[in-house]
XYZ file of C-alpha atoms in Angstrom:
166
model
C -4.591 12.849 14.236
C -6.712 10.211 15.874
C -5.985 8.776 19.302
C -5.929 4.993 19.323
C -6.073 4.456 23.115
C -3.075 2.133 23.071
C -4.319 0.042 20.150
C -2.001 -0.851 17.303
C -2.059 1.779 14.559
C -4.106 1.385 11.434
C -2.022 0.000 8.577
C -2.109 0.791 4.872
C -0.712 -1.844 2.528
C 0.534 0.259 -0.363
C 1.083 -0.808 -3.924
C 3.113 1.713 -5.924
C 2.413 1.076 -9.622
C -1.179 2.000 -10.399
C -1.625 3.829 -7.090
C 1.083 6.471 -6.530
C 2.579 6.178 -9.970
C 0.173 5.613 -12.809
C 0.303 4.490 -16.388
C -0.894 7.911 -17.541
C 1.586 9.830 -15.391
C 4.513 7.659 -16.482
C 3.697 8.286 -20.149
C 4.051 11.981 -19.402
C 6.841 12.101 -16.765
C 8.851 8.935 -17.407
C 9.030 5.371 -16.144
C 9.031 4.864 -12.383
C 8.287 8.526 -11.646
C 5.923 8.998 -8.716
C 2.921 11.252 -9.198
C 3.069 13.909 -6.453
C -0.700 14.377 -6.555
C -1.280 10.662 -5.909
C 1.390 10.540 -3.198
C -0.269 13.529 -1.495
C -3.594 11.663 -1.401
C -1.972 8.705 0.357
C -0.023 11.023 2.670
C -3.303 12.702 3.591
C -4.833 9.360 4.605
C -1.705 8.414 6.548
C -1.724 11.707 8.440
C -5.475 11.852 9.043
C -5.604 8.334 10.505
C -2.088 8.209 11.973
C -1.600 5.079 9.878
C 1.534 3.071 9.240
C 2.507 2.088 5.704
C 3.633 -1.346 4.567
C 4.882 -1.529 0.985
C 3.298 -4.476 -0.831
C 4.515 -3.481 -4.285
C 7.306 -5.041 -6.316
C 9.106 -1.802 -5.392
C 9.809 -3.477 -2.022
C 12.576 -5.578 -3.571
C 14.812 -2.526 -3.065
C 14.392 -0.072 -0.214
C 11.940 2.350 -1.797
C 11.221 4.278 1.406
C 13.582 7.182 0.593
C 11.912 7.575 -2.807
C 8.441 7.551 -1.246
C 9.487 10.084 1.406
C 11.091 12.341 -1.187
C 7.809 12.171 -3.125
C 5.819 13.267 -0.077
C 5.045 10.439 2.339
C 5.841 11.277 5.970
C 9.269 9.972 6.963
C 7.918 8.304 10.099
C 4.926 6.623 8.446
C 6.462 3.220 7.803
C 5.615 0.185 9.895
C 8.715 -1.296 11.601
C 8.278 -4.346 9.329
C 7.878 -2.005 6.365
C 7.396 -4.466 3.511
C 5.566 -7.691 2.838
C 7.649 -10.806 2.419
C 8.395 -12.128 -1.034
C 6.837 -15.567 -0.801
C 7.993 -18.425 -3.028
C 4.701 -18.138 -4.938
C 5.670 -14.543 -5.829
C 8.566 -15.653 -8.000
C 8.692 -17.327 -11.387
C 9.693 -20.954 -10.752
C 11.946 -21.042 -13.823
C 13.695 -17.660 -13.681
C 13.408 -16.739 -10.009
C 12.236 -13.276 -11.078
C 9.265 -11.494 -9.559
C 5.930 -12.399 -11.131
C 3.630 -9.613 -12.330
C 1.343 -8.382 -9.556
C -1.677 -10.101 -11.097
C -0.008 -13.518 -10.706
C 2.151 -13.015 -7.614
C -0.385 -13.800 -4.917
C -0.167 -10.335 -3.392
C -3.198 -11.057 -1.236
C -1.331 -14.016 0.296
C 1.700 -11.788 0.973
C -0.509 -9.239 2.734
C -2.298 -11.932 4.757
C 1.044 -13.431 5.828
C 2.389 -10.022 6.884
C -0.783 -9.109 8.785
C -0.811 -12.443 10.628
C 2.911 -12.318 11.443
C 2.607 -8.762 12.791
C -0.830 -9.280 14.414
C -2.340 -6.514 12.293
C -6.126 -6.572 12.438
C -7.044 -3.112 11.141
C -5.702 -2.474 7.673
C -6.511 -1.070 4.268
C -5.103 -2.310 0.953
C -4.473 0.265 -1.794
C -3.769 -1.801 -4.893
C -4.871 -1.706 -8.522
C -5.002 -5.517 -8.812
C -7.315 -8.035 -7.187
C -5.994 -9.216 -3.817
C -8.596 -11.867 -3.094
C -11.684 -12.347 -0.972
C -9.714 -12.457 2.306
C -9.341 -8.678 1.989
C -12.928 -7.855 1.038
C -14.075 -4.679 2.745
C -10.456 -3.567 3.186
C -9.405 -3.083 -0.440
C -9.588 0.066 -2.523
C -8.772 -0.713 -6.148
C -7.904 2.339 -8.252
C -7.605 2.212 -12.014
C -3.935 1.811 -13.032
C -4.226 4.448 -15.755
C -5.188 7.240 -13.379
C -4.559 6.074 -9.795
C -6.647 7.075 -6.811
C -9.780 9.003 -7.689
C -11.796 11.219 -5.357
C -14.232 8.323 -4.971
C -11.353 5.950 -4.093
C -10.073 8.335 -1.428
C -13.586 8.750 -0.018
C -13.952 4.963 0.115
C -10.545 4.614 1.807
C -11.501 7.290 4.334
C -14.820 5.525 5.100
C -13.101 2.165 5.562
C -10.364 3.592 7.798
C -12.860 5.613 9.828
C -14.963 2.489 10.340
C -11.922 0.614 11.625
C -11.012 3.510 13.881
C -14.499 3.663 15.429
C -14.400 -0.029 16.316
C -11.074 0.454 18.048
């Protein structure tokens, strides 16, 4: 694990659908089943960089941490403020229900959480666009298959670059 010389830990904003559970895996294993291979890839990044996880997925509506831990994330990996806020722009104005990720302003939710928690060094793992504010911090896997080797290599490069600056 990396030493951060007193600096705040690196943070990974984690989407669930399309990252640690994929369209292809759910067709095979069932809806809302987490892919252990994908979870292991994220757990590897968390462990290697001693990173904290913030859930930015719609899975944050309920406490999904036990499910993520059971699937393989380290129990102690979650940031104290473990999920992004559900902003008014994240809900359908008529029904009050959560909007699909593509329309929910997830990038705004991440920016609000990072600002509120004074997080400067973070990575976003999400299969949808999160906006230009997160350019150079976003790894966007394909929802069908989740994180690829290239995605993990990119995530590792981005996190290592943040760690060097610290």
